[in-house]
JSON list of N, CA and C in Angstrom, two decimals:
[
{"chain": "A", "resi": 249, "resn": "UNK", "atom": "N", "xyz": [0.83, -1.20, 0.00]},
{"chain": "A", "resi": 249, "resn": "UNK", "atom": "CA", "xyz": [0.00, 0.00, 0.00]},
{"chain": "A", "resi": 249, "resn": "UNK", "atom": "C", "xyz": [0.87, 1.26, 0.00]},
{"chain": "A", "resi": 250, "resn": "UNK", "atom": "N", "xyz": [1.67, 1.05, 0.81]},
{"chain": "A", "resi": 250, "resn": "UNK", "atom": "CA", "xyz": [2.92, 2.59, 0.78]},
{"chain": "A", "resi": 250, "resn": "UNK", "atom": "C", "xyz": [3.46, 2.75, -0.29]},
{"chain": "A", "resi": 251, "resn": "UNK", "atom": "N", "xyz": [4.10, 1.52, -1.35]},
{"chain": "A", "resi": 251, "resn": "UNK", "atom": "CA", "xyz": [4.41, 1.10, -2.58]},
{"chain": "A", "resi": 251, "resn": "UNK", "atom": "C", "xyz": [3.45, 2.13, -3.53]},
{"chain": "A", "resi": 252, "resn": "UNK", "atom": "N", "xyz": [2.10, 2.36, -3.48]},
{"chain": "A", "resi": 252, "resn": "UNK", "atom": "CA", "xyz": [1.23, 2.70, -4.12]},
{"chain": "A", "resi": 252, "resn": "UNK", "atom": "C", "xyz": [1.13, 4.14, -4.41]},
{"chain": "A", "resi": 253, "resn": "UNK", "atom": "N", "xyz": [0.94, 4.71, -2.89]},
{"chain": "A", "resi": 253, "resn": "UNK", "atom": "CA", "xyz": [1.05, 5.85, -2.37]},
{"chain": "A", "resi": 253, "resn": "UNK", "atom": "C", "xyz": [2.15, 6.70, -2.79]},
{"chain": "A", "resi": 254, "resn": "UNK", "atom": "N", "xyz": [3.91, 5.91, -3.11]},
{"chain": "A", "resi": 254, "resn": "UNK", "atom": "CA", "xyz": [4.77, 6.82, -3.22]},
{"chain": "A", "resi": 254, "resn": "UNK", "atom": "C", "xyz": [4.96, 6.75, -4.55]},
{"chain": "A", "resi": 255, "resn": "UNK", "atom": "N", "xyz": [4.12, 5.86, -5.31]},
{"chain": "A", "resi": 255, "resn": "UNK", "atom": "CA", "xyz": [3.79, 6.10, -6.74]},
{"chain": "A", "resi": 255, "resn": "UNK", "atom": "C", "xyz": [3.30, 7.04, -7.09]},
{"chain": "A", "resi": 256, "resn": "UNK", "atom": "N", "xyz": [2.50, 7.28, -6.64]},
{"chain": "A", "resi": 256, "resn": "UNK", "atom": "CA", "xyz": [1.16, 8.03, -6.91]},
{"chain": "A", "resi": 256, "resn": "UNK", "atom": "C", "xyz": [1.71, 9.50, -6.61]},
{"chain": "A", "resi": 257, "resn": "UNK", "atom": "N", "xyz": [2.42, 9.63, -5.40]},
{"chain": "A", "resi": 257, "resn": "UNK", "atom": "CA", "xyz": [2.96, 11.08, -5.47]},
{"chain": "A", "resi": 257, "resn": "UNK", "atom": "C", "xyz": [4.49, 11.21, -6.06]},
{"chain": "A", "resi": 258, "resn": "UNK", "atom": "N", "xyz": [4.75, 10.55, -6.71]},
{"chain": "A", "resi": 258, "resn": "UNK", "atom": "CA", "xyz": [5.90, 10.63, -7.55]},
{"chain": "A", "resi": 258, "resn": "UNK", "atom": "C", "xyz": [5.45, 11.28, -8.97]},
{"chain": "A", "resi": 259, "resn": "UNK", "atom": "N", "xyz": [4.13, 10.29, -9.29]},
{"chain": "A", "resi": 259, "resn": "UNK", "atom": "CA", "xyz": [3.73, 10.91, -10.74]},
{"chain": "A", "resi": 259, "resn": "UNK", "atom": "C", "xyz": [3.04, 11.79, -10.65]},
{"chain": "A", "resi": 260, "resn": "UNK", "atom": "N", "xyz": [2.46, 12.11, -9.30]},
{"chain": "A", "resi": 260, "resn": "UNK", "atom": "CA", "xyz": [1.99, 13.74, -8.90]},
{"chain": "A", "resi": 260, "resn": "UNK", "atom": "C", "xyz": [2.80, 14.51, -9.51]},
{"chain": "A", "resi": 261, "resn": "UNK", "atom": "N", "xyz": [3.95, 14.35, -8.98]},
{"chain": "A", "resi": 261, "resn": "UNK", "atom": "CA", "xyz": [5.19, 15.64, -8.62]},
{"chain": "A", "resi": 261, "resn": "UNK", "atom": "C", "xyz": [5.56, 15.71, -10.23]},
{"chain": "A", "resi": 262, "resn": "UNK", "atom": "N", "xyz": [5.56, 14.72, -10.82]},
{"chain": "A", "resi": 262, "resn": "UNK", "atom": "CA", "xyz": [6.33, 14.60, -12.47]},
{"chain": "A", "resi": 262, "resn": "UNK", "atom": "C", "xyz": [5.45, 15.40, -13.10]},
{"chain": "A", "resi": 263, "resn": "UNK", "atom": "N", "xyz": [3.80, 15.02, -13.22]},
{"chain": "A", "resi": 263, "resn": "UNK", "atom": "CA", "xyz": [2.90, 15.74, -13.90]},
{"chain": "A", "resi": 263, "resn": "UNK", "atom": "C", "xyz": [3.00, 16.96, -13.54]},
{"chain": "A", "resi": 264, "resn": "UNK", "atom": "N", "xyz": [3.13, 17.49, -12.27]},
{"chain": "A", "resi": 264, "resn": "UNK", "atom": "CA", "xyz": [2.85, 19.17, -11.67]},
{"chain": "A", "resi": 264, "resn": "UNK", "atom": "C", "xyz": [4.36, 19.78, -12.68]},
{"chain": "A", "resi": 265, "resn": "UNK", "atom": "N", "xyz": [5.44, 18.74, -12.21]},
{"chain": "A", "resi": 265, "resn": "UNK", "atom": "CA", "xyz": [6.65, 19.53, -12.83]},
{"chain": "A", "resi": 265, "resn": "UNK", "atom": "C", "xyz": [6.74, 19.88, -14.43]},
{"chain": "A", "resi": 266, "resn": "UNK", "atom": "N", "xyz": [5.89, 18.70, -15.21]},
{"chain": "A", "resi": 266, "resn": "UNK", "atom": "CA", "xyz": [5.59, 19.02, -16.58]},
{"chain": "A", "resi": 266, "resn": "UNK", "atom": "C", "xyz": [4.71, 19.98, -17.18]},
{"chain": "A", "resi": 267, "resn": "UNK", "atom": "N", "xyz": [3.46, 19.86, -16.61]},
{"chain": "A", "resi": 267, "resn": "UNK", "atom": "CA", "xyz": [2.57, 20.90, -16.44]},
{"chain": "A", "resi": 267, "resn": "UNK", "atom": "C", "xyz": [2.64, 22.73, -16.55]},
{"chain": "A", "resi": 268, "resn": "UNK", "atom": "N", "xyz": [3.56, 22.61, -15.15]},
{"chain": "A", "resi": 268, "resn": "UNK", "atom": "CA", "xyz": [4.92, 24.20, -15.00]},
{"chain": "A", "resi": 268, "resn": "UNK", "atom": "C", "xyz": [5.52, 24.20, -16.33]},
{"chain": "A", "resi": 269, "resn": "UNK", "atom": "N", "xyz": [6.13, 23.46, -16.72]},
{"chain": "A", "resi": 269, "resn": "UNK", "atom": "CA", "xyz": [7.16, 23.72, -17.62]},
{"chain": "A", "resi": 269, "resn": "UNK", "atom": "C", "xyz": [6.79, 24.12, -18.88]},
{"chain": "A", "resi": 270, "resn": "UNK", "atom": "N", "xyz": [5.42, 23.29, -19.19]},
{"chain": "A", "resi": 270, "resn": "UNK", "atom": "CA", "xyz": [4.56, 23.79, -20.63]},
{"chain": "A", "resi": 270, "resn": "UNK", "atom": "C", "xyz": [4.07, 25.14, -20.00]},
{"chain": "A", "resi": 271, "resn": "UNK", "atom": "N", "xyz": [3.51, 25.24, -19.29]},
{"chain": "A", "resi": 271, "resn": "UNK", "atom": "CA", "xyz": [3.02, 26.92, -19.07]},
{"chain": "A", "resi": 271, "resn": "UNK", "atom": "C", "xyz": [3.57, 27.97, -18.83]},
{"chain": "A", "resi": 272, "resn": "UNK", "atom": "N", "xyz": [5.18, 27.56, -18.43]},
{"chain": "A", "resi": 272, "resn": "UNK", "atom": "CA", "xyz": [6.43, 28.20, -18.39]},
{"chain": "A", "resi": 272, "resn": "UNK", "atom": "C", "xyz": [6.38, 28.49, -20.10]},
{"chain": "A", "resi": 273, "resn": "UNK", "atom": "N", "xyz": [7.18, 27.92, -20.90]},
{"chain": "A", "resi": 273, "resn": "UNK", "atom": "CA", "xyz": [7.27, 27.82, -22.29]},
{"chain": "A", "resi": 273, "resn": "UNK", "atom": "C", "xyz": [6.35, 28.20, -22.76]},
{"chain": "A", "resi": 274, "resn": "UNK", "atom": "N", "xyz": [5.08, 28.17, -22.80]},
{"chain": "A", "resi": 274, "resn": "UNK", "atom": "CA", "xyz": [3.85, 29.11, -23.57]},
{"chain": "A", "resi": 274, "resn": "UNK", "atom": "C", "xyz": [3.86, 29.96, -23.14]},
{"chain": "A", "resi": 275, "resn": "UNK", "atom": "N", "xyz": [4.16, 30.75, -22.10]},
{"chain": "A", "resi": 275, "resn": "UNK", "atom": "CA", "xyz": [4.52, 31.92, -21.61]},
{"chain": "A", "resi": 275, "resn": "UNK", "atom": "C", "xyz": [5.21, 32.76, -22.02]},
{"chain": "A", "resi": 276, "resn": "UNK", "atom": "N", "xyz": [6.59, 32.25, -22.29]},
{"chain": "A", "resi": 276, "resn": "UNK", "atom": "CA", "xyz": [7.90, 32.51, -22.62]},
{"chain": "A", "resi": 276, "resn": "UNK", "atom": "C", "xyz": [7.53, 32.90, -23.96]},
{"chain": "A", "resi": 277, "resn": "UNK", "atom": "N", "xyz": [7.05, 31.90, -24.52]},
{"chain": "A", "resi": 277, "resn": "UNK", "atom": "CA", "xyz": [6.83, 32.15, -26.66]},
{"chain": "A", "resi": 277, "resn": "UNK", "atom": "C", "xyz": [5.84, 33.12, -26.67]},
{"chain": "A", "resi": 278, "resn": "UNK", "atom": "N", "xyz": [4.93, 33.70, -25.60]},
{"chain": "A", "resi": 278, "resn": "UNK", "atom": "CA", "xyz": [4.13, 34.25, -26.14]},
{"chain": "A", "resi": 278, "resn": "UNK", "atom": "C", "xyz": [4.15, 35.51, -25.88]},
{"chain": "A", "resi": 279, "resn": "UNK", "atom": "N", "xyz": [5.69, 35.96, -24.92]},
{"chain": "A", "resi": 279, "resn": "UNK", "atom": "CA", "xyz": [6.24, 37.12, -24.34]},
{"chain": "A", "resi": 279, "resn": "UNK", "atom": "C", "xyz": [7.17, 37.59, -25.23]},
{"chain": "A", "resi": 280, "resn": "UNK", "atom": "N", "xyz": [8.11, 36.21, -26.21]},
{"chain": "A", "resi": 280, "resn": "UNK", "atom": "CA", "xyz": [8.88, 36.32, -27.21]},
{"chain": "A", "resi": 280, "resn": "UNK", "atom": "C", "xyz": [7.54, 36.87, -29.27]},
{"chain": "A", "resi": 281, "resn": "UNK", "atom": "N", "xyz": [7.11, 36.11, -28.71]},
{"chain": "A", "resi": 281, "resn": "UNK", "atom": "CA", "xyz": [6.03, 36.83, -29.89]},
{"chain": "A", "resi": 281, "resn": "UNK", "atom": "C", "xyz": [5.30, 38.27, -30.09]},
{"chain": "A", "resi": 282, "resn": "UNK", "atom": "N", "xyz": [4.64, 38.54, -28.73]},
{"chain": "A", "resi": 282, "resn": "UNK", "atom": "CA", "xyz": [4.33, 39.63, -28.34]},
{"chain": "A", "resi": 282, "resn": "UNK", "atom": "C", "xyz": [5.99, 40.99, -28.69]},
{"chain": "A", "resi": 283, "resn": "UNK", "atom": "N", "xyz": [7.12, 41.35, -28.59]},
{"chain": "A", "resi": 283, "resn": "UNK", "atom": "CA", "xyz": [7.99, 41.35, -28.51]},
{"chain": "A", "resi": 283, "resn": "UNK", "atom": "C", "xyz": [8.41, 41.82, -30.08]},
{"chain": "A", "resi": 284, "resn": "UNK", "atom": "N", "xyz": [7.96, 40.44, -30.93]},
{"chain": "A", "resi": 284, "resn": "UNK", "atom": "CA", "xyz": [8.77, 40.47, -32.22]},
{"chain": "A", "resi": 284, "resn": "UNK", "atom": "C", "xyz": [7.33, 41.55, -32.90]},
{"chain": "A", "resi": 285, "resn": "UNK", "atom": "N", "xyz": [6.56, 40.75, -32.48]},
{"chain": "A", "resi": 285, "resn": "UNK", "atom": "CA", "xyz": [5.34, 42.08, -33.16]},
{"chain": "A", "resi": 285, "resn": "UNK", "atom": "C", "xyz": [5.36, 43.31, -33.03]},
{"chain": "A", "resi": 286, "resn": "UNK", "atom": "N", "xyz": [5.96, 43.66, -31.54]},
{"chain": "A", "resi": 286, "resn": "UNK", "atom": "CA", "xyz": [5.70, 44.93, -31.35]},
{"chain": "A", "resi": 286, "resn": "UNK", "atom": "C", "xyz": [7.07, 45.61, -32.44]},
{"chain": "A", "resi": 287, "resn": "UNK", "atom": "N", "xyz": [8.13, 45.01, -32.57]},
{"chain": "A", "resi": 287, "resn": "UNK", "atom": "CA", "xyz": [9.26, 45.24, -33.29]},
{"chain": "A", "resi": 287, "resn": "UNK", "atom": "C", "xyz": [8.87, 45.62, -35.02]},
{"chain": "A", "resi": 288, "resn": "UNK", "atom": "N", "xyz": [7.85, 44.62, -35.36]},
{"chain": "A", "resi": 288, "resn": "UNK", "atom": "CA", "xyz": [7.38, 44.35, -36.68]},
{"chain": "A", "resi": 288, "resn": "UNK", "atom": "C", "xyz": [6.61, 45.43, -36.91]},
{"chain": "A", "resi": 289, "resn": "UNK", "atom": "N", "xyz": [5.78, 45.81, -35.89]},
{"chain": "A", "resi": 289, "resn": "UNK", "atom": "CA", "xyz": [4.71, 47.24, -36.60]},
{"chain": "A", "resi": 289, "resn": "UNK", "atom": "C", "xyz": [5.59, 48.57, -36.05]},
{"chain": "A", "resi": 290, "resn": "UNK", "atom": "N", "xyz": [6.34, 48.43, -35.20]},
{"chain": "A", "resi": 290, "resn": "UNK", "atom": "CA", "xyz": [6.90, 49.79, -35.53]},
{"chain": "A", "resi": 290, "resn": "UNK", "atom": "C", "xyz": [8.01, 50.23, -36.14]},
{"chain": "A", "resi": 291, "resn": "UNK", "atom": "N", "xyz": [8.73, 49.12, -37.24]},
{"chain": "A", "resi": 291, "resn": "UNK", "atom": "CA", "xyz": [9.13, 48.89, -38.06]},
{"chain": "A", "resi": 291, "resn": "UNK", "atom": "C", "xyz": [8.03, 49.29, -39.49]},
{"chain": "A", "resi": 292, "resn": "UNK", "atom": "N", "xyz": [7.11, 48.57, -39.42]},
{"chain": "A", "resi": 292, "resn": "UNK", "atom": "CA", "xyz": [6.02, 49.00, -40.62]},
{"chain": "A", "resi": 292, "resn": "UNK", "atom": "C", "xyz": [5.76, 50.55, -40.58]},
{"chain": "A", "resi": 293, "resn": "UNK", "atom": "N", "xyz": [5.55, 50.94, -39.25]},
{"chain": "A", "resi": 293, "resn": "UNK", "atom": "CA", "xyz": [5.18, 52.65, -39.11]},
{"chain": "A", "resi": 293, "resn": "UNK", "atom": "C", "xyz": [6.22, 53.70, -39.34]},
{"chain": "A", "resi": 294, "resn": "UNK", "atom": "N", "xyz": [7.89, 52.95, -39.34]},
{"chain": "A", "resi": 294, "resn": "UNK", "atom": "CA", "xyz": [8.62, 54.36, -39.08]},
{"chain": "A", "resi": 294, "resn": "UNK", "atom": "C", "xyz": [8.86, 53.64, -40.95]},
{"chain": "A", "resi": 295, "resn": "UNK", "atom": "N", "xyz": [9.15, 52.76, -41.54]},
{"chain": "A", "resi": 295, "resn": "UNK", "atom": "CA", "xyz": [9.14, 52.47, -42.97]},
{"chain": "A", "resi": 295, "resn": "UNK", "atom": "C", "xyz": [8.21, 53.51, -43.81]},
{"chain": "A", "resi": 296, "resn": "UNK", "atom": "N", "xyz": [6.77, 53.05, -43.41]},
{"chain": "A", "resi": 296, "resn": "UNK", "atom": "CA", "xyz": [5.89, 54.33, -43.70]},
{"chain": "A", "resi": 296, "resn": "UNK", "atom": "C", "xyz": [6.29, 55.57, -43.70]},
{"chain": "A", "resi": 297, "resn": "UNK", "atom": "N", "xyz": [6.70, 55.94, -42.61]},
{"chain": "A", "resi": 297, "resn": "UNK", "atom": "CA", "xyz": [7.07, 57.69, -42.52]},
{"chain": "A", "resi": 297, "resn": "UNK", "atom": "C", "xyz": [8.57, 58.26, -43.45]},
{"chain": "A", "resi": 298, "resn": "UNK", "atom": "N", "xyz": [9.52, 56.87, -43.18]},
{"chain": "A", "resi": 298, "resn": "UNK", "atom": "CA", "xyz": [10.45, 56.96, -44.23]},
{"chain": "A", "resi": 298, "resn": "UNK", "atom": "C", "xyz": [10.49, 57.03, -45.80]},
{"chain": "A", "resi": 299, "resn": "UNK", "atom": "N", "xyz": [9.46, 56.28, -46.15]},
{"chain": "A", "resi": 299, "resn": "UNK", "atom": "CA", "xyz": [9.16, 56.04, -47.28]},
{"chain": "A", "resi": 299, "resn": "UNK", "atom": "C", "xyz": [8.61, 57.44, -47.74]},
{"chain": "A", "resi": 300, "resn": "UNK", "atom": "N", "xyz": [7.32, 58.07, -46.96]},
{"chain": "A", "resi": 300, "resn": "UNK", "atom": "CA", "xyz": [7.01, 59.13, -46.98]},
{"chain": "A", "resi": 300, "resn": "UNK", "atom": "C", "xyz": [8.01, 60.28, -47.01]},
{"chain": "A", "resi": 301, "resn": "UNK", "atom": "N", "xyz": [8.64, 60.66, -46.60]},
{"chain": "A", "resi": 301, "resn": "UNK", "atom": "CA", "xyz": [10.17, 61.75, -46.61]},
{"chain": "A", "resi": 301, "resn": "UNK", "atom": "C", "xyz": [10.61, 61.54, -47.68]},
{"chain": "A", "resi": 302, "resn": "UNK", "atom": "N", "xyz": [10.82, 60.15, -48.15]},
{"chain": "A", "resi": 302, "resn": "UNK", "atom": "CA", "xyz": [11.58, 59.69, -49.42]},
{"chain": "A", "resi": 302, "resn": "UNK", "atom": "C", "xyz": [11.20, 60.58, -50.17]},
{"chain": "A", "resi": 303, "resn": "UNK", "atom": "N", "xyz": [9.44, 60.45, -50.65]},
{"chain": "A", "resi": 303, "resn": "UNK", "atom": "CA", "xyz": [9.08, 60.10, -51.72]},
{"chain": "A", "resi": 303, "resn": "UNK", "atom": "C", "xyz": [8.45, 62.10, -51.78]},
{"chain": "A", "resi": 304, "resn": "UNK", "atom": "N", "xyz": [8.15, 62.61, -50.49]},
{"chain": "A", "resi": 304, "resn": "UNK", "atom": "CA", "xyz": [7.78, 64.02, -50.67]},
{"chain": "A", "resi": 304, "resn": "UNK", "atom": "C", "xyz": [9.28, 64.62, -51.25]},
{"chain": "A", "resi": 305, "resn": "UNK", "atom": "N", "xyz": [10.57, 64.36, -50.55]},
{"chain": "A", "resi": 305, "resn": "UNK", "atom": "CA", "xyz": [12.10, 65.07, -51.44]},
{"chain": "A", "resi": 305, "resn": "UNK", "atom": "C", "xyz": [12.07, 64.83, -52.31]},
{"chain": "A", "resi": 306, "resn": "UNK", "atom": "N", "xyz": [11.52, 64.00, -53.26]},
{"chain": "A", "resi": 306, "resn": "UNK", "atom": "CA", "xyz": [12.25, 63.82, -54.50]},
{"chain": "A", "resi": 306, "resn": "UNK", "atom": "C", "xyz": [10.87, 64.62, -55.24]},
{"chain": "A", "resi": 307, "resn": "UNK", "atom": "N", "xyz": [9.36, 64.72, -54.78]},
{"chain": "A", "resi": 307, "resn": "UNK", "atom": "CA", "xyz": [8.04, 65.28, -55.43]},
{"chain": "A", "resi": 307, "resn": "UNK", "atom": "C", "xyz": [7.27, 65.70, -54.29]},
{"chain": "A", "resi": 308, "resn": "UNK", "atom": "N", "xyz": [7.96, 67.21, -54.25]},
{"chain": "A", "resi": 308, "resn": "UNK", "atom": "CA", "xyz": [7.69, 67.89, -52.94]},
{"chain": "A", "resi": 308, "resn": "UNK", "atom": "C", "xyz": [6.13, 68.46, -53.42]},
{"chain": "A", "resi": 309, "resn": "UNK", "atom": "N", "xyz": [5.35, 68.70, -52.51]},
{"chain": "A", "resi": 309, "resn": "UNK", "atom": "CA", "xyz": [3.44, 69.44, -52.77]},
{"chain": "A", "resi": 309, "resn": "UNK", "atom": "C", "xyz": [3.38, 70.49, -53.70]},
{"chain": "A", "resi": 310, "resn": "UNK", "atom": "N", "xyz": [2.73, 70.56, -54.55]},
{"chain": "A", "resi": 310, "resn": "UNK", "atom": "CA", "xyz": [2.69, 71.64, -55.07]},
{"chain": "A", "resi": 310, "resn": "UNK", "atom": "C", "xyz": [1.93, 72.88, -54.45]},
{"chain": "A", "resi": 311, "resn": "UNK", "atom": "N", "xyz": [2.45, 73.82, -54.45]},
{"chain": "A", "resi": 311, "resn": "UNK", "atom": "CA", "xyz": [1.42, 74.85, -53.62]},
{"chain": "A", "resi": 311, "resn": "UNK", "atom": "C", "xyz": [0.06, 75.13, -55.03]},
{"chain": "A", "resi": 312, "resn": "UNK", "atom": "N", "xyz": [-1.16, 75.30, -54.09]},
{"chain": "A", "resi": 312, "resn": "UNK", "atom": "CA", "xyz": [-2.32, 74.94, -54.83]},
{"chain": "A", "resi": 312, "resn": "UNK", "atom": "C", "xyz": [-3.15, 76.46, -53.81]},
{"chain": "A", "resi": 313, "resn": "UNK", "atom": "N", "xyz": [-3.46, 77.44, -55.46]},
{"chain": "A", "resi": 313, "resn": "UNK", "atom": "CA", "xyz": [-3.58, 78.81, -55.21]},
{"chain": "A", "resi": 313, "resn": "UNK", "atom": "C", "xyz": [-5.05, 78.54, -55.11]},
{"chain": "A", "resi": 314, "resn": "UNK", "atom": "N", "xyz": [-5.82, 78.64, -53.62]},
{"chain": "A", "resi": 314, "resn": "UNK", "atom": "CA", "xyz": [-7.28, 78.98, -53.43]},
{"chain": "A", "resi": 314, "resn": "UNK", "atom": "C", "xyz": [-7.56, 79.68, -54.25]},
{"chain": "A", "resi": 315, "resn": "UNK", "atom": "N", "xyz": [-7.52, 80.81, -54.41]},
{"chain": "A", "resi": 315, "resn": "UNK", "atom": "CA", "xyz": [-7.86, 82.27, -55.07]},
{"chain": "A", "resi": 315, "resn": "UNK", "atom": "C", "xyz": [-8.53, 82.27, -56.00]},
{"chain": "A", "resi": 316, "resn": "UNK", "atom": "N", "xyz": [-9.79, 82.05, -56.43]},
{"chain": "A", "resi": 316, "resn": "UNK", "atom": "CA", "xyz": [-10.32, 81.61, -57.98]},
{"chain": "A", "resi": 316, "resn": "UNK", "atom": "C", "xyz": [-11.37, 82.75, -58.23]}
]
């Protein structure tokens, strides 16, 4: 019966320790993802604004006379 018992909380302890470890690691990837995204759109936004500078120096606004 003790045989049983220190089974039983052995594969307690294994499952709890596996358990942690996946929710550790989905954690981790989803702190590492969160992270690369935030990297990715404000990369997309300052590209945008760059691109924009680019593209007004080389075909700057034309001034456009209200006055009619």
């Amino acid at each position: 019966m003790a045989v049983a018992a220190l089974v039983f909380v052995y594969v307690f302890i294994i499952t709890f320790i596996i358990v942690l470890a996946y929710y550790l690691l989905v954690g981790i990837l989803k702190l590492i993802g969160f992270i690369l995204m935030s990297i990715a759109i404000y990369l997309g936004f300052f590209l945008h604004w760059l691109i924009g500078k680019i593209y007004r120096s080389i075909f700057p606004r034309r001034k456009v006379d209200c006055r009619s």
